[in-house]
mmCIF file of C-alpha atoms in Angstrom:
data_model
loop_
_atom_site.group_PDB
_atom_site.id
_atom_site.type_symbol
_atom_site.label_atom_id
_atom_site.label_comp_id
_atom_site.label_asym_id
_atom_site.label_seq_id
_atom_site.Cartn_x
_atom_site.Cartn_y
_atom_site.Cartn_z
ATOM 1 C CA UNK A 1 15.437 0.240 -7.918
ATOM 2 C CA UNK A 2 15.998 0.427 -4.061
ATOM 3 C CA UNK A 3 16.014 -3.251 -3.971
ATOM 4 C CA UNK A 4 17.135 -6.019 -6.082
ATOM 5 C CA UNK A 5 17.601 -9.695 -5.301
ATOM 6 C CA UNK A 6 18.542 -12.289 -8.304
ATOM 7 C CA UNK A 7 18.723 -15.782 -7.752
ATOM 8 C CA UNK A 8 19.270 -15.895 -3.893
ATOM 9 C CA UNK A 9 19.702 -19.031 -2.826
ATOM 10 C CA UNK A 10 20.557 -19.807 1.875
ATOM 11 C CA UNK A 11 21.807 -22.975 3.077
ATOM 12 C CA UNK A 12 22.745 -24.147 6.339
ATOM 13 C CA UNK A 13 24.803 -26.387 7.531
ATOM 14 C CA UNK A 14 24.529 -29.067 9.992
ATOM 15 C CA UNK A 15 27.724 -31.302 10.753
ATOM 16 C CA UNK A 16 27.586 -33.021 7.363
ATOM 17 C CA UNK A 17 23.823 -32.339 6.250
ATOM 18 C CA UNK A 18 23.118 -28.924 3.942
ATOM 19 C CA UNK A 19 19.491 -27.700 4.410
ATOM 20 C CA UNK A 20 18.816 -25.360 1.752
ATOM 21 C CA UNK A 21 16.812 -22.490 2.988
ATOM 22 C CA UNK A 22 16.108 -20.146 0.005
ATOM 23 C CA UNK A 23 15.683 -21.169 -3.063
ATOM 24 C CA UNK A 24 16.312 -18.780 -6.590
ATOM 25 C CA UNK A 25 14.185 -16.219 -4.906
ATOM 26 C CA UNK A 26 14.030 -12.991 -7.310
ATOM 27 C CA UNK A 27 12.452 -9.977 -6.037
ATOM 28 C CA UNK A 28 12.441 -6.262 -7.047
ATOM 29 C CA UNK A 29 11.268 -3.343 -4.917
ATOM 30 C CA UNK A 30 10.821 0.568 -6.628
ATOM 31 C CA UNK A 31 11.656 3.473 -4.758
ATOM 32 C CA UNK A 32 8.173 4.333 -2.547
ATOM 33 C CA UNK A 33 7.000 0.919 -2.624
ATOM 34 C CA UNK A 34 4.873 -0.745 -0.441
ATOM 35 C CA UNK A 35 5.707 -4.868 -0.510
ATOM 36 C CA UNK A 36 4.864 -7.617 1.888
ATOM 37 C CA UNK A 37 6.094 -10.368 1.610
ATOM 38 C CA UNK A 38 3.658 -13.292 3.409
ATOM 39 C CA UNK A 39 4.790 -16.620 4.469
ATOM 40 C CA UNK A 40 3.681 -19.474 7.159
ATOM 41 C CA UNK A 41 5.716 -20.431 9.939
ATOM 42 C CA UNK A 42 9.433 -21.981 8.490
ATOM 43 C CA UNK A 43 8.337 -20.667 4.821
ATOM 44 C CA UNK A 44 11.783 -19.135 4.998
ATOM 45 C CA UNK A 45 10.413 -15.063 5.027
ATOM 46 C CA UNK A 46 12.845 -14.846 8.823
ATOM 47 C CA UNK A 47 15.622 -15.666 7.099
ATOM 48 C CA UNK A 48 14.978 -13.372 3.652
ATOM 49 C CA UNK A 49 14.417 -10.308 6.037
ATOM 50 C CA UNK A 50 17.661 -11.339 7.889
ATOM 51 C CA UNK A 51 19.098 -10.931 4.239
ATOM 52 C CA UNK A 52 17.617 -7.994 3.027
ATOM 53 C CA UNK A 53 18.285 -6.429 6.525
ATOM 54 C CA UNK A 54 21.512 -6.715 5.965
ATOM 55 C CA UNK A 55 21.951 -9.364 8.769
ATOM 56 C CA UNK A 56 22.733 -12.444 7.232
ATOM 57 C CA UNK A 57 24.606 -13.325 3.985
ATOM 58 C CA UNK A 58 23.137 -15.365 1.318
ATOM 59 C CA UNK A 59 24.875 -18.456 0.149
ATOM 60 C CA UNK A 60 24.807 -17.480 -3.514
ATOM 61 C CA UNK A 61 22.928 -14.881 -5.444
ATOM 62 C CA UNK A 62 23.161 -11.334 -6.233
ATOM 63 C CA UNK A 63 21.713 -8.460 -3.527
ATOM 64 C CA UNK A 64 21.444 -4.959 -4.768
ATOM 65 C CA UNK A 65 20.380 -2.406 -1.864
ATOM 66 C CA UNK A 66 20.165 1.270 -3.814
ATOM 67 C CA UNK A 67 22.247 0.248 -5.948
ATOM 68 C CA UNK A 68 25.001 -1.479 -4.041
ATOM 69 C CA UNK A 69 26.348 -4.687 -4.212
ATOM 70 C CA UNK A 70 25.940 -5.776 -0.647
ATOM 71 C CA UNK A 71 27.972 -9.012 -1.428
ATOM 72 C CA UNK A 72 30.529 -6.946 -2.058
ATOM 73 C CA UNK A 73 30.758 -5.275 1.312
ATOM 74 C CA UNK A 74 33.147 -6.260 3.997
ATOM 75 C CA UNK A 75 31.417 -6.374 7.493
ATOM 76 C CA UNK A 76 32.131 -2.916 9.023
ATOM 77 C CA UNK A 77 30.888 -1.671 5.486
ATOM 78 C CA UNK A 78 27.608 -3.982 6.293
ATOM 79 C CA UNK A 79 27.157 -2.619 9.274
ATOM 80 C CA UNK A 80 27.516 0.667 8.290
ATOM 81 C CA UNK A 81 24.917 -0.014 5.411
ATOM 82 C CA UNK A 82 23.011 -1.222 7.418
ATOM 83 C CA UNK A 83 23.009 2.153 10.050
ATOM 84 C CA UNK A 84 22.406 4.225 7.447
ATOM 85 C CA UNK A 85 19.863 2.648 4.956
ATOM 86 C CA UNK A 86 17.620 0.449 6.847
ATOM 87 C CA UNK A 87 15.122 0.950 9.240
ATOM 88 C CA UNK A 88 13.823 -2.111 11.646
ATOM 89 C CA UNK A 89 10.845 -2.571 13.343
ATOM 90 C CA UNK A 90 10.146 -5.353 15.070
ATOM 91 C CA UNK A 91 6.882 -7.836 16.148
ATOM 92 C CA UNK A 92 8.388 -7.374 20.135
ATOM 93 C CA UNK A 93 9.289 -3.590 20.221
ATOM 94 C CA UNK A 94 13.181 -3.977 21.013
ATOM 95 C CA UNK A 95 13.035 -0.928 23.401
ATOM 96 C CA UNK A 96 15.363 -0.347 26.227
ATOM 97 C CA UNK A 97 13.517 -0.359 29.945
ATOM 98 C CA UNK A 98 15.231 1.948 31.273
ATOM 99 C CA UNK A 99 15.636 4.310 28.597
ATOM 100 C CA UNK A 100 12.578 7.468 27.667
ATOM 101 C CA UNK A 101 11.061 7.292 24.349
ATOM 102 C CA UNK A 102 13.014 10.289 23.400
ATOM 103 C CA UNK A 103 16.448 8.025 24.601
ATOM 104 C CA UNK A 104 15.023 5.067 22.755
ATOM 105 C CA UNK A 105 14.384 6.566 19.431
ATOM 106 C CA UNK A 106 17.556 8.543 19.465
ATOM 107 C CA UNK A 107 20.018 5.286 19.809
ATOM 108 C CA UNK A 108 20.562 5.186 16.138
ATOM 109 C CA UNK A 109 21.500 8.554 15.863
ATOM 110 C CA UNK A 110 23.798 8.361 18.546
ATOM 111 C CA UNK A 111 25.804 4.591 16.762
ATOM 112 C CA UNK A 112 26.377 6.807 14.100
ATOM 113 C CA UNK A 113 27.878 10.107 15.924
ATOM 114 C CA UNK A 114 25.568 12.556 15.740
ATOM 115 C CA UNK A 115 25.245 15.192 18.216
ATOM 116 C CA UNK A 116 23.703 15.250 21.549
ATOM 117 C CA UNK A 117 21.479 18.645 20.557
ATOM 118 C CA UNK A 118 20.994 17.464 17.186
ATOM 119 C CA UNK A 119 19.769 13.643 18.446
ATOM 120 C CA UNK A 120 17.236 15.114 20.655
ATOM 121 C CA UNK A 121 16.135 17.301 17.813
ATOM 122 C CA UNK A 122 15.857 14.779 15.114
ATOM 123 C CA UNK A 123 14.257 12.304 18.012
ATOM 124 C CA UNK A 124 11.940 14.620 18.930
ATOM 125 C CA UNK A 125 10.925 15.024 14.991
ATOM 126 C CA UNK A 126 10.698 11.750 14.849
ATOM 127 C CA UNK A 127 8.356 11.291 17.466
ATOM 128 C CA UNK A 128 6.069 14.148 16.344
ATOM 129 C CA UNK A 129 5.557 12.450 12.860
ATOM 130 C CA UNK A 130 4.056 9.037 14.815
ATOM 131 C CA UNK A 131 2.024 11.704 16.936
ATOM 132 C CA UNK A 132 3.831 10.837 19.855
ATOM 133 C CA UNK A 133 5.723 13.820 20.433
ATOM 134 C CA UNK A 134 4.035 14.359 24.023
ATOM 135 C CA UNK A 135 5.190 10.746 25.060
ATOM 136 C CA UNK A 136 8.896 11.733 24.923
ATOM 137 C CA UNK A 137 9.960 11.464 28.663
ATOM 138 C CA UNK A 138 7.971 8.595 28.787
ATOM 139 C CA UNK A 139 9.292 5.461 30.083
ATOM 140 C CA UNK A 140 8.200 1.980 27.995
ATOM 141 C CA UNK A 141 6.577 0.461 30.886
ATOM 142 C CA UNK A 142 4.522 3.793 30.962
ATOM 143 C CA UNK A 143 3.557 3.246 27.222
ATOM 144 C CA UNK A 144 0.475 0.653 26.145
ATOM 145 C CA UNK A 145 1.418 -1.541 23.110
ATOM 146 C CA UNK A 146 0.481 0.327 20.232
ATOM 147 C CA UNK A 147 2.123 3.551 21.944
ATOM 148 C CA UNK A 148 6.104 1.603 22.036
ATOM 149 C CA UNK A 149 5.474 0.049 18.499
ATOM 150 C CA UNK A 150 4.979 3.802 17.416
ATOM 151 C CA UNK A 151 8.203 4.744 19.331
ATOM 152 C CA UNK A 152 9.814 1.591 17.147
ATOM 153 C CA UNK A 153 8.781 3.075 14.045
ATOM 154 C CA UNK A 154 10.239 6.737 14.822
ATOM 155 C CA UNK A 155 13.329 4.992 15.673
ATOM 156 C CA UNK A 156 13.198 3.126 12.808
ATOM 157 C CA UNK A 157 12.822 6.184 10.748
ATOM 158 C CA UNK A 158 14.973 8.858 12.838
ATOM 159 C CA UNK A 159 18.318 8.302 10.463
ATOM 160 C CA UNK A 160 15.706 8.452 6.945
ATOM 161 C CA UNK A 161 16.912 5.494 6.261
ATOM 162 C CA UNK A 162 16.051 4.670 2.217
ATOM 163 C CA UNK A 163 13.966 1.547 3.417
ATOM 164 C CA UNK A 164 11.969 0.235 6.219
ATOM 165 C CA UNK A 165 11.616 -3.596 7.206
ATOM 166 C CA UNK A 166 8.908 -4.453 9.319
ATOM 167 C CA UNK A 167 8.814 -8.042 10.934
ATOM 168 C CA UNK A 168 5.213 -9.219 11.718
ATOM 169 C CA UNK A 169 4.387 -5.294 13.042
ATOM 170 C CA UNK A 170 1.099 -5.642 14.693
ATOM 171 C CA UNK A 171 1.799 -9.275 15.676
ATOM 172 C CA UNK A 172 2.234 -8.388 19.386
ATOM 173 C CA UNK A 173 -0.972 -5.598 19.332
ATOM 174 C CA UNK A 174 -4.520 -6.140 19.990
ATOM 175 C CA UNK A 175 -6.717 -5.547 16.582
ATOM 176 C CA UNK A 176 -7.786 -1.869 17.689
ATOM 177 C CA UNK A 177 -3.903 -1.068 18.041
ATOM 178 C CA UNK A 178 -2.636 -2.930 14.805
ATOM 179 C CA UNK A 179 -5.037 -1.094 12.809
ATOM 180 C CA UNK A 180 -3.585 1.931 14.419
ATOM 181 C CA UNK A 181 -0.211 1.011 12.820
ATOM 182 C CA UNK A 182 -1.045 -0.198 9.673
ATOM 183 C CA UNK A 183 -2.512 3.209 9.023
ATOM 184 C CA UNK A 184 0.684 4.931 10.759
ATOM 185 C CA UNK A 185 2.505 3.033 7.343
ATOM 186 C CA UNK A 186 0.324 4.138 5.090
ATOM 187 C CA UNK A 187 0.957 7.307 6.623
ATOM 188 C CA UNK A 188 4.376 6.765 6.414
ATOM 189 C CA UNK A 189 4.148 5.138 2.323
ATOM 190 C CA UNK A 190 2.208 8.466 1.605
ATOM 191 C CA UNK A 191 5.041 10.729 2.118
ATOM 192 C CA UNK A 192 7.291 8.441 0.321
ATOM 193 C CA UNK A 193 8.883 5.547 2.156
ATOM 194 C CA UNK A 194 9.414 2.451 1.172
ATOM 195 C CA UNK A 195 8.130 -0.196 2.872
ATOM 196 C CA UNK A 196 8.704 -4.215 2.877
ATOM 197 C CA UNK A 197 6.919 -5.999 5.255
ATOM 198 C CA UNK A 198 7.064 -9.399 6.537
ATOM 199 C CA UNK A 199 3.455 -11.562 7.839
ATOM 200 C CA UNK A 200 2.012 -14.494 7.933
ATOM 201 C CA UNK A 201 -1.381 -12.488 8.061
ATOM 202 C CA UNK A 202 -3.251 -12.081 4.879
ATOM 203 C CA UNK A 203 -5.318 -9.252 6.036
ATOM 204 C CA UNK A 204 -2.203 -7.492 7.529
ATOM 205 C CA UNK A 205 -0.692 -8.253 4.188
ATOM 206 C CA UNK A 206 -3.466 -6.807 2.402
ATOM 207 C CA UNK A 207 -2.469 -3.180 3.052
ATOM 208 C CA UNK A 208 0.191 -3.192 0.832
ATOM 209 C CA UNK A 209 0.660 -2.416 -2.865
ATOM 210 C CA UNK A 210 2.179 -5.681 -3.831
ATOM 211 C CA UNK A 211 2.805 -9.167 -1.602
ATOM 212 C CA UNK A 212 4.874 -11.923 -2.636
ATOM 213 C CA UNK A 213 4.458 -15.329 -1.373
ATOM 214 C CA UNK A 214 7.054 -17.703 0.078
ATOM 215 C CA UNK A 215 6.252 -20.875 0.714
ATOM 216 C CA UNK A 216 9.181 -23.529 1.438
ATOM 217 C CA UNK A 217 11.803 -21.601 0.567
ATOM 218 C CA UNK A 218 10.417 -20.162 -3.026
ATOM 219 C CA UNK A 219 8.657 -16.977 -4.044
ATOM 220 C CA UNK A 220 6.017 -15.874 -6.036
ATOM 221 C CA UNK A 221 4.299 -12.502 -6.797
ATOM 222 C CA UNK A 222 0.469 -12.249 -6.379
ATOM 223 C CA UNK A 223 -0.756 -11.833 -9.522
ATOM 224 C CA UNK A 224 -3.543 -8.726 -9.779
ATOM 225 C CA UNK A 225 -4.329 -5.530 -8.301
ATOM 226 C CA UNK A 226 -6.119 -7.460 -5.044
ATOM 227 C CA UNK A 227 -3.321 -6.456 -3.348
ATOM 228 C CA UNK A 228 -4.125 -3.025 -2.367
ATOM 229 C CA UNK A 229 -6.118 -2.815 0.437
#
């Protein structure tokens, strides 16, 4: 199991008043998976990706991530967790301005000391397996929308991180262009990587092979094979 949540439970606190966020959400995710996990606007999904990504802490409740007990972890051990096992893309790209798509996709390699040859090597890869490998001097204002979300996801996936989180991934793209990257994951599933995705978009949601619902701070799993789109 590449991830495991028991009984999470988030609360937040405001001078005397506790507003519980998450509430005893349980969710399990295999090794190849494809999950999304689909949620209105203050359903709470934000704050479980924070947690699964490693960003936040829950306020009680046991998180498994390939078998360790993030809980467990002191921060520079999150952070290095984090480095090494998870892979973010984001609804707004997240690129640098005034760094190449080549520069942009190789920052993760370079946080965790790896090699100037070997970064541009890896980037490069990276690059080639979103087909953007003749993109790689290009600058992001030189890129349309679809092309920097692609550069996202090879940065995402330059350190083979053991799972990717997407954040509402075509929610900045035009249809023609979100279609584009909901087939890149596919893609992407096909060869083996595991996927959770957060959207408030049903048909986005669709795509994947299993989407849980959260809705006020509690989770369910959609029940049949409807799923898979």
């Amino acid at each position: 199991m590449i991830l495991e949540l028991k009984h999470i439970y988030k609360d937040y606190h405001s001078d005397k008043l506790t507003v519980p966020v998450l509430k005893d959400v349980s969710l399990q995710v295999r090794e190849g998976e494809y999950v999304a996990i689909m949620g209105p606007s203050g359903s709470g999904k934000t704050t479980l990706m924070n947690i699964i990504g490693c960003l936040d802490r829950q306020t009680k409740g046991e998180f498994y991530l390939a078998g360790t007990d993030v809980a467990a972890l002191k921060d520079k051990e999150l952070s290095h967790l984090r480095l090494n096992s998870i892979g973010f893309v984001f609804q707004s790209f997240h690129l640098l301005p005034r760094e190449s798509a080549l520069e942009n996709v190789s920052l993760p390699l370079s946080y965790a000391g790896i090699k100037k040859k070997e970064r541009k090597e890896r980037g490069l890869s990276a690059l080639a397996r979103v087909g953007l490998e003749d993109r790689a001097s290009f600058m992001p204002t030189q890129l349309s929308g679809g092309q920097k979300q692609r550069v996202a996801i090879a940065r995402a996936m330059v350190n083979s991180p053991k799972l990717l989180l997407a954040d509402e991934p075509t929610g900045a793209l035009d249809s023609k262009s979100g279609a584009q990257i909901m087939q890149l994951f596919q893609k992407l599933n096909d060869e083996g990587v595991t996927i959770v995705m957060i959207t408030h978009d049903k048909n986005i949601a669709d795509h994947a092979g299993r989407i849980y619902h959260i809705i006020d701070g509690e989770i369910s799993e959609e029940a049949g094979e409807e799923a898979r789109g």
